[in-house]
Short mmCIF file of C-alpha atoms and ligand atoms in Angstrom, two decimals:
data_model
loop_
_atom_site.label_atom_id
_atom_site.label_comp_id
_atom_site.label_asym_id
_atom_site.label_seq_id
_atom_site.Cartn_x
_atom_site.Cartn_y
_atom_site.Cartn_z
CA UNK A 216 0.00 0.00 0.00
CA UNK A 217 1.25 3.53 -0.77
CA UNK A 218 2.30 5.49 2.32
CA UNK A 219 0.62 8.90 2.02
CA UNK A 220 2.06 10.34 5.20
CA UNK A 221 4.47 13.31 4.88
CA UNK A 222 7.99 12.09 4.42
CA UNK A 223 9.67 12.72 7.78
CA UNK A 224 13.24 12.91 6.51
CA UNK A 225 12.48 16.10 4.56
CA UNK A 226 9.90 17.54 6.97
CA UNK A 227 12.55 17.51 9.70
CA UNK A 228 14.53 20.12 7.81
CA UNK A 229 12.86 22.68 10.07
CA UNK A 230 13.66 22.28 13.75
CA UNK A 231 11.57 24.72 15.76
CA UNK A 232 14.04 24.87 18.64
CA UNK A 233 17.25 25.24 16.70
CA UNK A 234 15.86 27.35 13.86
CA UNK A 235 13.74 29.32 16.31
CA UNK A 236 16.84 30.19 18.35
CA UNK A 237 18.59 31.31 15.17
CA UNK A 238 15.57 33.40 14.09
CA UNK A 239 15.36 35.02 17.51
CA UNK A 240 19.07 35.75 17.42
CA UNK A 241 18.56 37.25 13.97
CA UNK A 242 15.78 39.49 15.28
CA UNK A 243 17.79 40.59 18.34
CA UNK A 244 20.84 41.33 16.24
CA UNK A 245 18.73 43.19 13.67
CA UNK A 246 17.27 45.45 16.33
CA UNK A 247 20.75 46.13 17.72
CA UNK A 248 22.21 47.16 14.37
CA UNK A 249 19.22 48.62 12.52
CA UNK A 250 20.43 52.14 13.35
CA UNK A 251 23.55 51.52 11.25
CA UNK A 252 21.60 50.58 8.10
CA UNK A 253 20.31 53.08 5.51
CA UNK A 254 16.77 53.95 6.64
CA UNK A 255 15.24 54.06 3.17
CA UNK A 256 15.86 50.96 1.07
CA UNK A 257 18.54 51.80 -1.49
CA UNK A 258 17.10 49.67 -4.30
CA UNK A 259 15.25 50.34 -7.53
CA UNK A 260 11.85 48.82 -8.36
CA UNK A 261 12.34 45.23 -9.53
CA UNK A 262 15.82 44.79 -7.98
CA UNK A 263 14.65 42.38 -5.29
CA UNK A 264 12.32 40.46 -7.57
CA UNK A 265 15.16 39.94 -10.03
CA UNK A 266 17.23 38.22 -7.33
CA UNK A 267 14.52 35.72 -6.36
CA UNK A 268 13.75 32.40 -8.08
CA UNK A 269 10.70 32.43 -10.35
CA UNK A 270 9.20 29.28 -8.87
CA UNK A 271 8.96 27.63 -5.46
CA UNK A 272 11.56 24.95 -4.71
CA UNK A 273 10.67 21.43 -5.75
CA UNK A 274 12.10 19.89 -2.59
CA UNK A 275 12.02 21.20 1.01
CA UNK A 276 14.92 23.45 1.93
CA UNK A 277 16.35 24.04 5.40
CA UNK A 278 15.02 27.04 7.32
CA UNK A 279 18.61 28.23 7.65
CA UNK A 280 18.52 28.97 3.90
CA UNK A 281 15.50 31.20 4.43
CA UNK A 282 17.37 33.16 7.09
CA UNK A 283 20.41 33.43 4.83
CA UNK A 284 18.32 34.81 1.96
CA UNK A 285 16.55 37.19 4.31
CA UNK A 286 19.96 38.66 5.05
CA UNK A 287 21.45 38.54 1.60
CA UNK A 288 18.51 39.19 -0.70
CA UNK A 289 15.68 40.81 1.20
CA UNK A 290 17.41 43.01 3.77
CA UNK A 291 18.78 45.45 1.17
CA UNK A 292 15.17 45.90 0.04
CA UNK A 293 13.84 46.73 3.49
CA UNK A 294 12.94 50.29 4.46
CA UNK A 295 13.59 50.20 8.18
CA UNK A 296 10.52 51.27 10.12
CA UNK A 297 12.37 50.11 13.26
CA UNK A 298 15.20 52.59 12.58
CA UNK A 299 15.67 55.36 15.16
CA UNK A 300 15.81 57.90 12.30
CA UNK A 301 12.63 56.78 10.57
CA UNK A 302 10.67 60.06 10.51
CA UNK A 303 8.33 59.53 7.54
CA UNK A 304 4.50 59.29 7.48
CA UNK A 305 3.79 58.16 11.03
CA UNK A 306 6.81 56.53 12.64
CA UNK A 307 5.95 53.46 14.67
CA UNK A 308 7.63 50.79 16.79
CA UNK A 309 7.22 47.07 16.92
CA UNK A 310 8.36 46.56 20.49
CA UNK A 311 9.89 43.37 21.86
CA UNK A 312 6.91 41.98 23.82
CA UNK A 313 4.78 42.29 20.69
CA UNK A 314 7.41 40.64 18.49
CA UNK A 315 7.42 37.62 20.79
CA UNK A 316 3.63 37.59 21.03
CA UNK A 317 3.35 37.50 17.23
CA UNK A 318 5.43 34.33 17.26
CA UNK A 319 3.17 32.77 19.88
CA UNK A 320 0.01 33.85 18.04
CA UNK A 321 1.26 32.09 14.93
CA UNK A 322 2.06 29.00 17.02
CA UNK A 323 -1.48 28.94 18.44
CA UNK A 324 -2.97 29.83 15.06
CA UNK A 325 -6.34 30.69 16.61
CA UNK A 326 -8.87 31.63 13.98
CA UNK A 327 -11.72 33.55 15.59
CA UNK A 328 -14.49 32.95 13.10
CA UNK A 329 -16.81 32.20 16.01
CA UNK A 330 -16.54 32.49 19.77
CA UNK A 331 -16.22 28.69 20.04
CA UNK A 332 -13.35 28.47 17.57
CA UNK A 333 -11.32 30.90 19.68
CA UNK A 334 -12.83 31.67 23.11
CA UNK A 335 -9.55 32.92 24.61
CA UNK A 336 -8.74 35.13 21.65
CA UNK A 337 -12.27 36.57 21.57
CA UNK A 338 -12.46 37.26 25.29
CA UNK A 339 -8.92 38.57 25.63
CA UNK A 340 -9.69 41.00 22.80
CA UNK A 341 -12.58 42.43 24.80
CA UNK A 342 -10.61 42.67 28.02
CA UNK A 343 -7.46 44.18 26.52
CA UNK A 344 -9.43 46.76 24.58
CA UNK A 345 -11.34 47.68 27.74
CA UNK A 346 -7.94 48.25 29.33
CA UNK A 347 -7.00 50.52 26.44
CA UNK A 348 -10.31 52.39 26.76
CA UNK A 349 -9.47 53.00 30.41
CA UNK A 350 -5.93 54.13 29.54
CA UNK A 351 -7.25 56.59 26.95
CA UNK A 352 -10.06 57.94 29.15
CA UNK A 353 -12.86 56.54 26.97
CA UNK A 354 -16.31 55.76 28.33
CA UNK A 355 -16.64 52.32 29.93
CA UNK A 356 -18.93 49.81 28.27
CA UNK A 357 -18.43 50.61 24.59
CA UNK A 358 -18.27 47.64 22.29
CA UNK A 359 -14.85 47.15 20.73
CA UNK A 360 -13.02 44.85 18.41
CA UNK A 361 -9.80 44.80 16.39
CA UNK A 362 -9.66 45.33 12.64
CA UNK A 363 -6.52 45.06 10.52
CA UNK A 364 -6.17 48.75 9.65
CA UNK A 365 -7.82 52.12 10.22
CA UNK A 366 -8.88 51.99 6.58
CA UNK A 367 -10.97 48.91 7.33
CA UNK A 368 -12.23 50.39 10.61
CA UNK A 369 -13.43 53.57 8.92
CA UNK A 370 -14.94 51.55 6.09
CA UNK A 371 -16.82 49.43 8.66
CA UNK A 372 -18.03 52.53 10.51
CA UNK A 373 -19.36 53.95 7.24
CA UNK A 374 -21.19 50.69 6.55
CA UNK A 375 -22.76 50.83 10.03
CA UNK A 376 -23.64 54.53 9.63
CA UNK A 377 -25.29 53.90 6.30
CA UNK A 378 -27.23 51.00 7.78
CA UNK A 379 -28.33 53.06 10.78
CA UNK A 380 -29.41 56.16 8.83
CA UNK A 381 -30.48 54.81 5.46
CA UNK A 382 -28.58 57.73 3.88
CA UNK A 383 -25.66 57.76 1.46
CA UNK A 384 -23.55 60.86 2.12
CA UNK A 385 -20.23 60.94 3.98
CA UNK A 386 -18.92 64.28 5.24
CA UNK A 387 -15.31 64.90 6.29
CA UNK A 388 -12.76 67.70 6.15
CA UNK A 389 -10.45 68.23 3.20
CA UNK A 390 -7.62 67.12 5.53
CA UNK A 391 -9.24 63.76 6.37
CA UNK A 392 -7.29 60.63 5.48
CA UNK A 393 -7.75 59.13 2.01
CA UNK A 394 -9.30 56.05 3.63
CA UNK A 395 -12.52 58.08 3.86
CA UNK A 396 -12.46 58.72 0.10
CA UNK A 397 -11.78 55.03 -0.43
CA UNK A 398 -14.64 53.96 1.85
CA UNK A 399 -17.01 56.27 -0.04
CA UNK A 400 -15.81 54.89 -3.36
CA UNK A 401 -16.08 51.24 -2.29
CA UNK A 402 -19.55 51.81 -0.84
CA UNK A 403 -20.83 53.89 -3.73
CA UNK A 404 -21.58 56.69 -1.23
CA UNK A 405 -21.32 60.39 -1.96
CA UNK A 406 -18.53 62.35 -0.27
CA UNK A 407 -18.57 66.01 0.73
CA UNK A 408 -15.36 67.67 1.88
CA UNK A 409 -15.61 70.58 4.29
CA UNK A 410 -12.90 73.27 4.08
CA UNK A 411 -10.47 73.75 6.97
CA UNK A 412 -9.53 76.80 9.01
CA UNK A 413 -6.08 78.34 9.38
CA UNK A 414 -5.09 75.52 11.74
CA UNK A 415 -6.27 72.80 9.31
CA UNK A 416 -9.34 71.88 11.42
CA UNK A 417 -12.70 71.19 9.83
CA UNK A 418 -14.58 74.50 9.64
CA UNK A 419 -17.63 74.03 11.82
CA UNK A 420 -19.26 77.09 10.22
CA UNK A 421 -19.05 75.44 6.80
CA UNK A 422 -20.64 72.05 7.45
CA UNK A 423 -23.64 72.86 5.29
CA UNK A 424 -26.90 70.95 5.43
CA UNK A 425 -26.36 67.63 7.24
CA UNK A 426 -29.95 66.42 6.95
CA UNK A 427 -28.96 63.87 4.30
CA UNK A 428 -25.57 62.99 5.82
CA UNK A 429 -25.17 59.36 6.86
CA UNK A 430 -21.70 59.67 8.39
CA UNK A 431 -19.50 62.52 9.54
CA UNK A 432 -15.83 61.56 9.91
CA UNK A 433 -14.03 63.85 12.36
CA UNK A 434 -10.27 63.51 12.70
CA UNK A 435 -8.23 63.79 15.88
CA UNK A 436 -4.70 64.03 14.50
CA UNK A 437 -4.96 64.54 10.75
CA UNK A 438 -2.46 62.80 8.53
CA UNK A 439 -0.60 65.83 7.24
CA UNK A 440 -0.35 68.13 10.27
CA UNK A 441 -2.10 66.22 13.13
CA UNK A 442 -4.83 68.86 13.41
CA UNK A 443 -7.68 68.15 15.81
CA UNK A 444 -11.24 68.70 14.62
CA UNK A 445 -13.68 70.19 17.15
CA UNK A 446 -15.36 66.88 17.92
CA UNK A 447 -17.77 68.32 20.51
CA UNK A 448 -19.16 70.89 18.07
CA UNK A 449 -19.39 68.24 15.35
CA UNK A 450 -21.19 65.92 17.81
CA UNK A 451 -23.80 68.64 18.38
CA UNK A 452 -24.29 69.05 14.65
CA UNK A 453 -24.57 65.28 14.14
CA UNK A 454 -27.04 64.93 17.01
CA UNK A 455 -29.21 67.60 15.38
CA UNK A 456 -29.26 65.88 11.99
CA UNK A 457 -29.22 62.21 13.05
CA UNK A 458 -25.80 61.75 11.42
CA UNK A 459 -23.45 58.96 12.55
CA UNK A 460 -20.27 60.48 14.04
CA UNK A 461 -17.10 58.47 13.40
CA UNK A 462 -13.85 59.76 14.92
CA UNK A 463 -10.59 58.87 13.19
CA UNK A 464 -7.85 59.06 15.83
CA UNK A 465 -5.67 56.49 14.09
CA UNK A 466 -2.43 58.23 15.06
CA UNK A 467 -3.19 60.66 17.90
CA UNK A 468 -5.52 58.40 19.90
CA UNK A 469 -2.54 56.73 21.57
CA UNK A 470 -1.45 60.09 23.01
CA UNK A 471 -4.58 60.15 25.19
CA UNK A 472 -2.78 57.85 27.59
CA UNK A 473 -1.22 61.12 28.83
CA UNK A 474 -3.77 63.32 30.61
CA UNK A 475 -2.21 66.50 29.21
CA UNK A 476 -3.36 65.55 25.68
CA UNK A 477 -6.92 64.57 26.60
CA UNK A 478 -8.21 67.99 25.47
CA UNK A 479 -8.00 66.50 21.98
CA UNK A 480 -10.63 63.89 22.89
CA UNK A 481 -13.19 66.47 24.07
CA UNK A 482 -16.54 65.30 22.76
CA UNK A 483 -15.30 61.86 21.67
CA UNK A 484 -17.54 60.28 24.33
CA UNK A 485 -20.46 61.33 22.10
CA UNK A 486 -19.15 59.57 19.00
CA UNK A 487 -20.93 56.60 17.47
CA UNK A 488 -17.62 55.01 16.57
CA UNK A 489 -13.92 55.66 17.06
CA UNK A 490 -10.75 54.20 15.59
CA UNK A 491 -7.30 54.25 17.22
CA UNK A 492 -4.41 52.33 15.68
CA UNK A 493 -2.32 50.46 18.22
CA UNK A 494 0.05 49.93 15.28
CA UNK A 495 0.92 53.58 14.99
CA UNK A 496 2.04 55.08 18.30
CA UNK A 497 1.30 52.25 20.76
CA UNK A 498 4.39 50.07 20.37
CA UNK A 499 2.48 47.35 18.56
CA UNK A 500 3.41 46.05 15.09
CA UNK A 501 1.02 46.40 12.22
CA UNK A 502 -1.74 45.31 11.99
CA UNK A 503 -3.82 46.27 15.03
CA UNK A 504 -6.58 48.84 14.61
CA UNK A 505 -9.00 49.31 17.52
CA UNK A 506 -12.60 50.09 16.65
CA UNK A 507 -14.99 51.15 19.40
CA UNK A 508 -18.69 51.81 19.03
CA UNK A 509 -21.40 53.06 21.34
CA UNK A 510 -23.94 51.46 18.95
CA UNK A 511 -22.96 47.79 18.63
CA UNK A 512 -26.41 46.71 17.50
CA UNK A 513 -26.08 48.88 14.40
CA UNK A 514 -22.76 47.25 13.60
CA UNK A 515 -24.28 43.84 14.16
CA UNK A 516 -27.23 44.60 11.89
CA UNK A 517 -24.82 45.78 9.21
CA UNK A 518 -22.39 42.87 9.39
CA UNK A 519 -24.13 39.83 10.85
CA UNK A 520 -24.50 37.09 8.29
CA UNK A 521 -24.47 33.58 9.70
CA UNK A 522 -24.82 30.69 7.28
CA UNK A 523 -26.19 27.45 8.72
CA UNK A 524 -22.78 25.80 8.91
CA UNK A 525 -21.54 28.56 11.25
CA UNK A 526 -24.63 28.67 13.45
CA UNK A 527 -24.15 28.18 17.19
CA UNK A 528 -26.53 28.84 20.11
CA UNK A 529 -27.65 32.51 20.21
CA UNK A 530 -25.72 33.27 23.38
CA UNK A 531 -22.52 32.25 21.61
CA UNK A 532 -23.34 33.97 18.31
CA UNK A 533 -23.61 37.30 20.07
CA UNK A 534 -20.01 36.97 21.27
CA UNK A 535 -18.49 36.31 17.85
CA UNK A 536 -16.57 39.41 16.85
CA UNK A 537 -16.84 38.49 13.17
CA UNK A 538 -20.45 39.69 13.59
CA UNK A 539 -19.19 43.28 13.88
CA UNK A 540 -16.94 43.71 10.86
CA UNK A 541 -16.12 42.59 7.32
CA UNK A 542 -13.80 39.63 8.05
CA UNK A 543 -14.87 36.15 9.10
CA UNK A 544 -11.46 34.73 9.99
CA UNK A 545 -9.81 36.91 12.61
CA UNK A 546 -6.31 36.30 13.88
CA UNK A 547 -5.17 36.54 17.49
CA UNK A 548 -4.11 40.21 17.37
CA UNK A 549 -5.08 40.85 20.99
CA UNK A 550 -2.15 38.74 22.17
CA UNK A 551 0.47 41.24 21.02
CA UNK A 552 -1.43 44.18 22.45
CA UNK A 553 -1.85 42.33 25.75
CA UNK A 554 1.90 41.71 25.81
CA UNK A 555 2.58 45.39 25.07
CA UNK A 556 0.28 46.64 27.82
CA UNK A 557 1.63 44.20 30.37
CA UNK A 558 5.31 44.64 29.57
CA UNK A 559 5.30 48.44 29.10
CA UNK A 560 2.47 49.34 31.47
CA UNK A 561 0.72 52.67 31.52
CA UNK A 562 3.93 54.36 32.62
CA UNK A 563 5.89 52.94 29.68
CA UNK A 564 3.31 54.11 27.16
CA UNK A 565 3.22 57.56 28.76
CA UNK A 566 7.01 57.82 28.60
CA UNK A 567 7.00 56.79 24.95
CA UNK A 568 4.40 59.40 23.96
CA UNK A 569 5.98 62.17 26.02
CA UNK A 570 9.42 61.48 24.67
CA UNK A 571 8.15 61.73 21.06
CA UNK A 572 6.39 65.01 21.77
CA UNK A 573 9.37 66.44 23.64
CA UNK A 574 11.76 65.58 20.79
CA UNK A 575 9.38 67.12 18.26
CA UNK A 576 9.23 70.27 20.40
CA UNK A 577 13.02 70.58 20.27
CA UNK A 578 13.15 70.08 16.51
CA UNK A 579 10.41 72.67 16.10
CA UNK A 580 12.51 75.14 18.09
CA UNK A 581 15.60 74.59 15.94
CA UNK A 582 13.56 75.24 12.80
CA UNK A 583 11.92 78.34 14.30
CA UNK A 584 15.30 79.79 15.27
CA UNK A 585 17.07 79.09 11.96
CA UNK A 586 17.30 81.64 9.16
CA UNK A 587 15.74 80.61 5.88
CA UNK A 588 13.38 78.01 7.34
CA UNK A 589 9.72 78.25 8.32
CA UNK A 590 7.19 76.25 10.32
CA UNK A 591 4.03 75.54 8.36
CA UNK A 592 1.42 74.37 10.88
CA UNK A 593 0.88 74.39 14.62
CA UNK A 594 2.49 71.33 16.22
CA UNK A 595 0.03 69.36 18.34
CA UNK A 596 1.85 66.08 19.00
CA UNK A 597 5.04 64.56 17.56
CA UNK A 598 4.87 65.80 13.96
CA UNK A 599 6.56 68.97 12.74
CA UNK A 600 5.64 70.51 9.37
CA UNK A 601 8.28 72.87 8.00
CA UNK A 602 10.01 73.96 4.82
CA UNK A 603 12.86 75.92 3.39
CA UNK A 604 11.60 79.38 2.57
CA UNK A 605 11.22 79.77 -1.14
CA UNK A 606 10.19 77.57 -4.00
CA UNK A 607 8.55 74.17 -3.80
CA UNK A 608 11.16 72.80 -6.18
CA UNK A 609 13.95 73.46 -3.68
CA UNK A 610 12.02 71.63 -0.96
CA UNK A 611 11.28 68.71 -3.23
CA UNK A 612 14.94 68.47 -4.22
CA UNK A 613 15.97 68.77 -0.58
CA UNK A 614 13.76 65.89 0.49
CA UNK A 615 15.14 63.73 -2.32
CA UNK A 616 18.71 64.42 -1.22
CA UNK A 617 17.98 63.90 2.46
CA UNK A 618 16.29 60.55 1.87
CA UNK A 619 18.93 59.41 -0.62
CA UNK A 620 21.54 59.92 2.09
CA UNK A 621 20.11 56.92 3.94
CA UNK A 622 20.74 58.77 7.19
CA UNK A 623 17.12 59.70 7.77
CA UNK A 624 13.77 59.13 6.08
CA UNK A 625 11.11 61.85 5.99
CA UNK A 626 8.01 62.49 3.95
CA UNK A 627 6.08 65.50 2.69
CA UNK A 628 2.62 66.97 2.35
CA UNK A 629 1.06 69.90 0.54
CA UNK A 630 -0.45 72.70 2.62
CA UNK A 631 -2.18 75.70 1.11
CA UNK A 632 -0.71 74.68 -2.22
CA UNK A 633 2.87 74.61 -0.95
CA UNK A 634 5.23 71.65 -0.71
CA UNK A 635 5.99 71.01 2.97
CA UNK A 636 8.37 68.62 4.75
CA UNK A 637 7.22 66.52 7.67
CA UNK A 638 9.24 65.09 10.54
CA UNK A 639 7.18 62.49 12.43
CA UNK A 640 8.60 61.03 15.63
CA UNK A 641 7.25 57.77 17.01
CA UNK A 642 10.00 55.17 17.06
CA UNK A 643 10.83 54.19 20.65
CA UNK A 644 14.58 54.01 20.00
CA UNK A 645 14.74 57.61 18.70
CA UNK A 646 16.89 59.87 20.86
CA UNK A 647 17.73 63.56 20.78
CA UNK A 648 20.94 62.66 18.89
CA UNK A 649 18.83 61.13 16.11
CA UNK A 650 16.60 64.19 15.82
CA UNK A 651 19.64 66.47 15.86
CA UNK A 652 21.19 64.36 13.12
CA UNK A 653 18.02 64.83 11.05
CA UNK A 654 18.35 68.59 11.46
CA UNK A 655 22.06 68.50 10.57
CA UNK A 656 21.36 66.45 7.44
CA UNK A 657 18.65 68.91 6.40
CA UNK A 658 20.91 71.91 6.93
CA UNK A 659 23.85 70.23 5.19
CA UNK A 660 21.83 69.16 2.15
CA UNK A 661 20.07 72.53 1.93
CA UNK A 662 23.50 74.20 1.70
CA UNK A 663 24.42 71.89 -1.21
CA UNK A 664 21.30 72.61 -3.26
C1 PLP B 9 -5.61 59.91 10.33
C2 PLP B 9 -5.39 58.58 9.64
N1 PLP B 9 -6.42 57.76 9.46
C3 PLP B 9 -6.27 56.56 8.85
C4 PLP B 9 -5.05 56.15 8.38
C5 PLP B 9 -4.93 54.81 7.70
O1 PLP B 9 -4.29 53.90 8.53
P1 PLP B 9 -4.14 52.37 8.11
O2 PLP B 9 -2.82 52.28 7.41
O3 PLP B 9 -4.17 51.63 9.41
O4 PLP B 9 -5.26 52.03 7.22
C6 PLP B 9 -3.94 56.98 8.54
C7 PLP B 9 -2.61 56.55 8.07
O5 PLP B 9 -1.62 57.17 8.27
C8 PLP B 9 -4.12 58.23 9.18
O6 PLP B 9 -3.10 59.09 9.30
#
């Protein structure tokens, strides 16, 4: 008779203990030396692909070969988000407890399609997110679950808002994240953009008629300048028109762990839904987007779809978090967040946020005091928007040169029609020396233009 079992001689090429130790050593060593690598990958499109085989291997290969190729082929094509001088977009850290928890989550391989397929994952998710709600000063008792990204969270909120109101218009400011445009496009909903004031906040005197608005998306910490919309005023307007209020605090929400930033959450307790990304400023690797709602039944009406083969007793069905969002299979993301909260504690998160803001404050001062440079928006948290006085072209060329140096990585935005540079601090290994180096590179490259 043919033996159909996997052939052990080849399967044993991976040894979890030995290869795991080597992988862990690789990770530890990587984190120790990442600061010496060029931040922005110094490769051209297609370079990495060209170095990889076109087909999968016919026979099993040892895991050691995977690690070798990670070093030799892939590493040159990595832009290092874990680098202390990563200052682009929103800098973020994957901290050690979360790295280890990701390994354990993959070992457990819980798939939370239903409460019964993953009771621990489902219940830990609720508990850990209640902890976060407490840390951020949110109302107790809101329903919460984890989505992959803020884009998905905002999409889901728009679905729930449309379901609850029966309307098809989304309203947001012209500084809202593009995920709102994308949600509107995917849902076939109309989108109205409200102009912003001099500080890039949604103009509350320009909201227009909201009587046909399904969803208003307010932003606490906009993508370009981290402006904070007046959520309380917008909550009043939404209450008057029966509009669903979704608050996008993907980046800045994490800062609410520090009481001195809570002013930015004024009125958030009146939102219908709120998204905060743990994978931006909360020491947790992507993906981990936290979506709260004060109206869980609307989410459930919008998303619940249980075919017979997934039916369980009602009391269990109600606990399945797949009932509240687009995905059926949900991975054990709460484990890494749990590890982060336990191993950093409230005090660790506070220190991380305060250090980012303090470093940004120093950088802002250097720019303000330097001839030929200008600040372009009020700084609220850890992002500074600035530029060389003069033409856009000089600023564009400057950013190219700075990023090509490999010493730092920054990004840009356009404000009032002008090209603006952004320095975003959020990596936990960033020190004052790193921020000073960024300033020195900017000044040096500006002189060479
Ligand atoms: C304010 C805001 N909302 C949403 C997003 C989208 O986040 P994600 O990548 O998790 O979809 C971003 C990304 O930077 C953002 O700045």
